[in-house]
CSV table of C-alpha atoms in Angstrom, one decimal:
chain,number,residue,atom,x,y,z
A,172,MET,CA,-4.9,2.0,-6.4
A,173,SER,CA,-4.4,1.8,-9.9
A,174,ASP,CA,-3.7,5.3,-11.5
A,175,LEU,CA,-5.6,4.7,-14.7
A,176,PRO,CA,-8.1,7.8,-15.2
A,177,GLN,CA,-11.4,6.9,-16.9
A,178,GLN,CA,-12.1,8.9,-20.1
A,179,PRO,CA,-14.2,12.0,-19.0
A,180,GLY,CA,-17.8,11.5,-19.9
A,181,ALA,CA,-17.5,7.6,-19.8
A,182,ALA,CA,-17.8,6.9,-16.1
A,183,PRO,CA,-21.5,7.0,-14.5
A,184,CYS,CA,-20.6,9.7,-11.8
A,185,LEU,CA,-19.4,11.9,-14.7
A,186,ALA,CA,-23.1,11.9,-16.3
A,187,ALA,CA,-24.3,12.6,-12.7
A,188,GLN,CA,-22.4,16.1,-12.8
A,189,ALA,CA,-24.9,18.8,-12.1
A,190,VAL,CA,-24.9,22.6,-13.3
A,191,PRO,CA,-25.2,24.6,-10.2
A,192,THR,CA,-28.9,25.7,-9.7
A,193,GLY,CA,-28.7,27.2,-6.2
A,194,THR,CA,-29.4,31.1,-6.2
A,195,SER,CA,-26.0,32.9,-5.6
A,196,PRO,CA,-25.6,35.5,-2.9
A,197,THR,CA,-25.2,38.1,-5.4
A,198,ALA,CA,-28.3,37.0,-7.1
A,199,ARG,CA,-30.2,37.2,-3.9
A,200,ASP,CA,-29.3,40.7,-3.2
A,201,GLY,CA,-30.8,41.8,-6.7
A,202,GLY,CA,-27.3,42.3,-8.1
A,203,ARG,CA,-26.5,45.1,-6.0
A,204,HIS,CA,-22.7,43.6,-5.3
A,205,THR,CA,-20.7,44.8,-8.2
A,206,GLY,CA,-17.2,45.4,-8.9
A,207,ALA,CA,-14.7,45.4,-6.0
A,208,ALA,CA,-17.7,44.7,-3.5
A,209,THR,CA,-18.6,41.5,-5.5
A,210,ALA,CA,-14.8,40.3,-5.7
A,211,ALA,CA,-14.4,40.8,-1.8
A,212,LEU,CA,-17.6,38.7,-1.4
A,213,ASP,CA,-16.2,36.0,-3.7
A,214,ALA,CA,-12.8,35.8,-2.0
A,215,VAL,CA,-14.2,35.5,1.4
A,216,THR,CA,-16.7,32.9,0.2
A,217,GLU,CA,-13.9,31.0,-1.7
A,218,ALA,CA,-11.4,30.9,1.3
A,219,GLY,CA,-14.3,29.5,3.3
A,220,VAL,CA,-15.0,27.0,0.8
A,221,ALA,CA,-11.3,26.0,0.4
A,222,ALA,CA,-11.2,25.6,4.3
A,223,GLN,CA,-14.3,23.4,4.4
A,224,VAL,CA,-12.8,21.3,1.6
A,225,ARG,CA,-9.6,20.8,3.6
A,226,ARG,CA,-11.6,19.9,6.9
A,227,THR,CA,-13.4,17.2,4.6
A,228,LEU,CA,-10.3,15.5,3.8
A,229,GLU,CA,-7.9,16.3,6.8
A,230,ALA,CA,-9.7,13.5,8.6
A,231,VAL,CA,-8.3,11.0,6.1
A,232,PHE,CA,-4.9,12.5,6.1
A,233,ASP,CA,-5.0,12.0,9.8
A,234,THR,CA,-5.5,8.2,9.1
A,235,VAL,CA,-2.5,8.4,6.5
A,236,ALA,CA,-0.6,10.0,9.3
A,237,ARG,CA,-1.2,7.2,11.8
A,238,VAL,CA,-0.5,4.5,9.5
A,239,ARG,CA,2.6,6.6,8.4
A,240,ALA,CA,3.7,6.7,12.1
A,241,ASP,CA,3.2,3.0,12.9
A,242,THR,CA,5.0,1.7,9.9
A,243,THR,CA,7.8,4.2,10.6
A,244,ALA,CA,8.4,2.8,14.1
A,245,LEU,CA,7.9,-0.7,13.0
A,246,LEU,CA,10.7,-0.4,10.3
A,247,THR,CA,13.0,1.8,12.7
A,248,ARG,CA,12.7,-1.3,15.1
A,249,VAL,CA,13.3,-3.7,12.5
A,250,ALA,CA,16.4,-1.8,11.3
A,251,ALA,CA,17.9,-1.7,14.8
A,252,GLU,CA,17.9,-5.3,15.1
A,253,GLY,CA,20.2,-5.5,12.1
A,254,ARG,CA,17.9,-7.1,9.2
A,255,ALA,CA,15.7,-6.3,6.3
A,256,PRO,CA,11.9,-6.1,7.4
A,257,GLN,CA,9.8,-9.0,6.0
A,258,THR,CA,6.3,-9.3,5.0
A,259,ALA,CA,5.5,-11.1,8.1
A,260,ASP,CA,6.6,-8.2,10.3
A,261,LEU,CA,4.1,-5.9,8.8
A,262,ALA,CA,1.2,-8.0,10.4
A,263,VAL,CA,1.5,-5.6,13.4
A,264,LEU,CA,-0.2,-2.9,11.4
A,265,ARG,CA,-3.3,-5.0,10.7
A,266,PRO,CA,-5.2,-4.3,14.1
A,267,GLY,CA,-4.9,-0.5,13.4
A,268,LEU,CA,-5.9,-0.9,9.9
A,269,ARG,CA,-8.9,-3.0,10.2
A,270,GLN,CA,-9.9,-0.1,12.8
A,271,ASP,CA,-9.4,2.8,10.4
A,272,LEU,CA,-12.0,1.2,7.9
A,273,VAL,CA,-14.4,0.7,10.8
A,274,HIS,CA,-14.3,4.1,12.2
A,275,ARG,CA,-13.1,6.6,9.7
A,276,GLU,CA,-15.7,8.1,7.8
A,277,LEU,CA,-14.9,8.3,3.7
A,278,VAL,CA,-11.9,5.7,4.1
A,279,SER,CA,-12.8,2.5,2.0
A,280,GLY,CA,-9.1,1.4,1.9
A,281,VAL,CA,-5.9,1.8,4.0
A,282,GLY,CA,-2.2,0.5,4.3
A,283,PHE,CA,1.1,0.5,3.5
A,284,VAL,CA,3.0,0.2,0.0
A,285,ALA,CA,6.4,-0.8,0.3
A,286,ALA,CA,9.4,0.4,-2.0
A,287,PRO,CA,10.8,-2.2,-4.3
A,288,GLY,CA,13.6,-3.9,-2.6
A,289,LEU,CA,12.3,-2.9,0.9
A,290,LEU,CA,11.4,-6.2,2.1
A,291,GLY,CA,13.6,-9.0,2.3
A,292,ASP,CA,11.4,-12.1,1.2
A,293,VAL,CA,9.2,-10.3,-2.0
A,294,PRO,CA,10.5,-7.5,-4.5
A,295,ALA,CA,7.0,-5.7,-3.9
A,296,TRP,CA,4.3,-5.7,-1.5
A,297,LEU,CA,1.1,-3.9,-0.7
A,298,GLU,CA,0.1,-4.2,3.1
A,299,TRP,CA,-3.5,-3.2,2.1
A,300,TRP,CA,-7.2,-3.6,3.7
A,301,GLN,CA,-10.3,-2.5,2.3
A,302,SER,CA,-14.0,-2.6,3.1
A,303,GLY,CA,-16.4,-4.9,1.4
A,304,SER,CA,-19.7,-4.2,-0.4
A,305,ASP,CA,-21.3,-6.5,2.4
A,306,GLY,CA,-19.6,-4.1,5.1
A,307,GLY,CA,-16.8,-6.5,5.9
A,308,VAL,CA,-13.2,-5.6,6.0
A,309,ARG,CA,-10.9,-7.8,4.2
A,310,PRO,CA,-7.1,-8.0,3.0
A,311,LEU,CA,-6.2,-7.0,-0.5
A,312,LEU,CA,-4.2,-10.2,-1.9
A,313,LEU,CA,-2.3,-9.4,-5.1
A,314,ASP,CA,0.2,-11.5,-7.3
A,315,LEU,CA,2.9,-9.3,-7.7
A,316,ASP,CA,5.4,-11.5,-9.3
A,317,PRO,CA,6.9,-9.1,-12.1
A,318,ARG,CA,7.1,-12.4,-14.5
A,319,GLN,CA,3.2,-12.4,-14.7
A,320,SER,CA,1.3,-9.6,-12.7
A,321,ALA,CA,0.5,-6.1,-14.4
A,322,TYR,CA,0.6,-4.7,-11.1
A,323,SER,CA,4.0,-5.6,-10.2
A,324,ASP,CA,5.4,-2.2,-11.0
A,325,TYR,CA,3.3,0.3,-9.3
A,326,THR,CA,6.1,2.9,-8.7
A,327,HIS,CA,5.0,5.1,-11.7
A,328,TRP,CA,1.5,5.6,-10.2
A,329,ASP,CA,0.8,9.2,-9.0
A,330,TRP,CA,-0.3,8.2,-5.2
A,331,PHE,CA,3.3,6.5,-5.1
A,332,ALA,CA,5.4,8.6,-7.4
A,333,LEU,CA,4.0,12.2,-6.0
A,334,PRO,CA,5.1,11.4,-2.6
A,335,ARG,CA,8.3,9.8,-3.4
A,336,ASP,CA,9.6,12.4,-5.7
A,337,THR,CA,8.0,15.5,-3.5
A,338,GLY,CA,8.7,14.4,0.0
A,339,HIS,CA,5.1,15.7,0.4
A,340,ARG,CA,1.4,14.3,0.7
A,341,ALA,CA,-0.7,14.2,-2.3
A,342,VAL,CA,-4.2,13.4,-3.5
A,343,ALA,CA,-4.1,11.0,-6.6
A,344,GLY,CA,-7.1,10.7,-8.8
A,345,PRO,CA,-9.8,10.5,-9.4
A,346,TYR,CA,-9.3,7.3,-11.6
A,347,VAL,CA,-11.0,3.8,-11.9
A,348,ASP,CA,-9.5,1.9,-9.4
A,349,TYR,CA,-9.0,-1.2,-10.9
A,350,LEU,CA,-6.5,-2.5,-8.6
A,351,CYS,CA,-8.6,-2.5,-5.3
A,352,SER,CA,-12.0,-1.9,-6.0
A,353,ASP,CA,-13.2,-0.9,-9.5
A,354,GLU,CA,-15.0,2.0,-8.1
A,355,TYR,CA,-14.1,5.7,-9.0
A,356,SER,CA,-11.5,6.8,-6.5
A,357,LEU,CA,-9.2,9.3,-4.8
A,358,THR,CA,-5.9,7.8,-3.2
A,359,LEU,CA,-4.5,10.4,-0.3
A,360,SER,CA,-1.1,9.2,0.5
A,361,ALA,CA,2.3,10.3,2.1
A,362,PRO,CA,5.9,9.2,2.3
A,363,VAL,CA,7.4,7.1,4.8
A,364,HIS,CA,11.2,7.7,5.5
A,365,VAL,CA,13.1,5.6,7.6
A,366,ALA,CA,16.9,7.1,8.4
A,367,GLY,CA,16.7,9.3,5.7
A,368,ARG,CA,15.5,6.6,2.9
A,369,PHE,CA,12.5,6.4,1.5
A,370,ALA,CA,10.5,3.1,2.4
A,371,GLY,CA,7.3,3.3,0.5
A,372,VAL,CA,3.9,5.3,1.2
A,373,ALA,CA,1.3,5.3,3.5
A,374,ALA,CA,-2.1,5.6,2.0
A,375,ALA,CA,-6.2,5.7,1.9
A,376,ASP,CA,-8.7,5.4,-0.8
A,377,VAL,CA,-11.6,7.4,-0.9
A,378,TYR,CA,-14.6,6.4,-3.1
A,379,LEU,CA,-15.2,9.5,-5.3
A,380,ARG,CA,-18.9,9.3,-4.8
A,381,HIS,CA,-18.6,9.7,-1.2
A,382,PHE,CA,-15.9,12.7,-1.9
A,383,GLU,CA,-18.3,14.3,-4.2
A,384,ALA,CA,-21.3,14.2,-1.9
A,385,ALA,CA,-19.4,15.9,0.9
A,386,VAL,CA,-18.0,18.7,-1.3
A,387,MET,CA,-20.3,19.3,-4.2
A,388,PRO,CA,-23.1,21.3,-1.9
A,389,LEU,CA,-20.1,23.5,-0.9
A,390,LEU,CA,-19.0,24.3,-4.6
A,391,LYS,CA,-22.5,25.1,-5.6
A,392,GLU,CA,-22.9,27.8,-2.9
A,393,LEU,CA,-20.2,29.8,-5.0
A,394,PRO,CA,-21.6,32.3,-7.3
A,395,ARG,CA,-19.5,31.3,-10.3
A,396,ALA,CA,-18.3,28.1,-12.2
A,397,THR,CA,-15.9,26.2,-9.9
A,398,HIS,CA,-13.9,23.0,-9.5
A,399,LEU,CA,-11.4,21.2,-7.6
A,400,VAL,CA,-8.1,19.8,-9.3
A,401,ASN,CA,-5.3,18.1,-7.7
A,402,ALA,CA,-1.5,19.0,-8.4
A,403,ARG,CA,-1.2,17.5,-11.9
A,404,GLY,CA,-4.5,19.5,-12.7
A,405,ARG,CA,-6.9,16.5,-12.9
A,406,VAL,CA,-10.3,17.5,-11.5
A,407,ALA,CA,-11.5,16.0,-8.4
A,408,ALA,CA,-14.9,17.6,-8.0
A,409,SER,CA,-16.8,19.8,-10.4
A,410,ALA,CA,-19.8,22.4,-10.5
A,411,ASP,CA,-18.8,23.7,-13.8
A,412,PRO,CA,-20.0,21.6,-16.8
A,413,ALA,CA,-17.0,22.7,-18.9
A,414,HIS,CA,-14.6,20.8,-16.4
A,415,LEU,CA,-15.6,17.2,-16.1
A,416,VAL,CA,-14.6,15.2,-13.3
A,417,GLY,CA,-11.6,13.1,-14.3
A,418,SER,CA,-10.7,15.4,-17.0
A,419,LEU,CA,-7.4,17.8,-17.0
A,420,THR,CA,-7.3,21.6,-16.4
A,421,LYS,CA,-4.2,22.8,-18.5
A,422,GLY,CA,-2.5,25.8,-18.1
A,423,PRO,CA,-1.6,27.2,-14.5
A,424,ASP,CA,1.2,25.1,-12.8
A,425,PHE,CA,-0.9,23.9,-9.6
A,426,GLY,CA,2.1,22.6,-8.0
A,427,ALA,CA,3.3,25.8,-7.7
A,428,VAL,CA,0.2,27.2,-6.5
A,429,LEU,CA,0.0,24.8,-3.9
A,430,THR,CA,3.7,25.3,-2.9
A,431,GLY,CA,3.1,28.9,-2.7
A,432,ALA,CA,0.0,28.3,-0.6
A,433,ARG,CA,-1.6,31.4,-1.5
A,434,ALA,CA,-4.3,32.4,-4.2
A,435,HIS,CA,-3.2,33.2,-7.8
A,436,ARG,CA,-4.9,34.6,-10.8
A,437,HIS,CA,-4.4,32.9,-14.2
A,438,GLU,CA,-6.0,33.9,-17.5
A,439,GLY,CA,-9.3,34.4,-16.1
A,440,LEU,CA,-9.2,31.8,-13.5
A,441,ARG,CA,-8.9,32.3,-9.6
A,442,LEU,CA,-6.9,29.6,-7.9
A,443,VAL,CA,-7.1,29.2,-4.1
A,444,PRO,CA,-5.4,26.2,-2.6
A,445,CYS,CA,-7.2,24.5,0.2
A,446,ASP,CA,-4.6,25.3,2.9
A,447,ASP,CA,-2.4,22.4,3.3
A,448,ILE,CA,-4.6,19.8,1.4
A,449,PRO,CA,-2.9,19.6,-2.2
A,450,LEU,CA,-6.1,20.6,-4.2
A,451,VAL,CA,-6.7,23.6,-5.6
A,452,LEU,CA,-9.9,25.4,-5.9
A,453,VAL,CA,-10.3,26.8,-9.5
A,454,VAL,CA,-13.3,29.9,-9.9
A,455,ALA,CA,-14.1,31.1,-13.3
A,456,GLU,CA,-13.6,35.1,-13.2
A,457,ASP,CA,-16.0,35.5,-16.3
């Protein structure tokens, strides 16, 4: 879950990006749809693709919501006992986390990441479980001692900082996940609050290769160059050779597009939010 983005073009999955080759609805119709008619067709198609992207990731956010609910209930119960939570208390989350990895499509890692100082026995903690290459499920065991660990301060990474700072769920990446899997990944996360206090984040990892397999056919159906970005403008999937996965799309305020929850235009681009999923569909108008 480390938020260290790979340089565009350096990862194998970037080299595999394909230029759309499918025949567009306009081309199939002999180019008769032009002007306003083409714009109307594109708008409907873009809305449909955005909705399908939402459905693809909503199941992962359902997992995040379950982890958040279980964690909130646990921390509320401990607070009612008049004591600080300990790492041992988080063990009650483990059966649910293991089940998520076994039964949830796309989810490769899942858990709760505590805000520093939340737990009484350690300064920082990830109650994190992940799937291995052999199909087994195992905990992530990290040394988070600030005197010797490069990962002891995870609070600046997008998957932690965005939910903490905005109060909303977030999609971080793609990035090379040096912390958990060494895979190119996305992390979906949501804030956990107890009695109005930020306690950490519930989160789930998705391997980028799995996400791309799910959404690339959708992007290629659109008649214009298209890519998906997160709230920071980082490209999460692309059928546009001008915007490689992992690179940044600069210019538009994608956070404002997501907050406004409606399509915008910006300097030759149409920006279509994927409903309440924090991704924006970016479509070239030219």
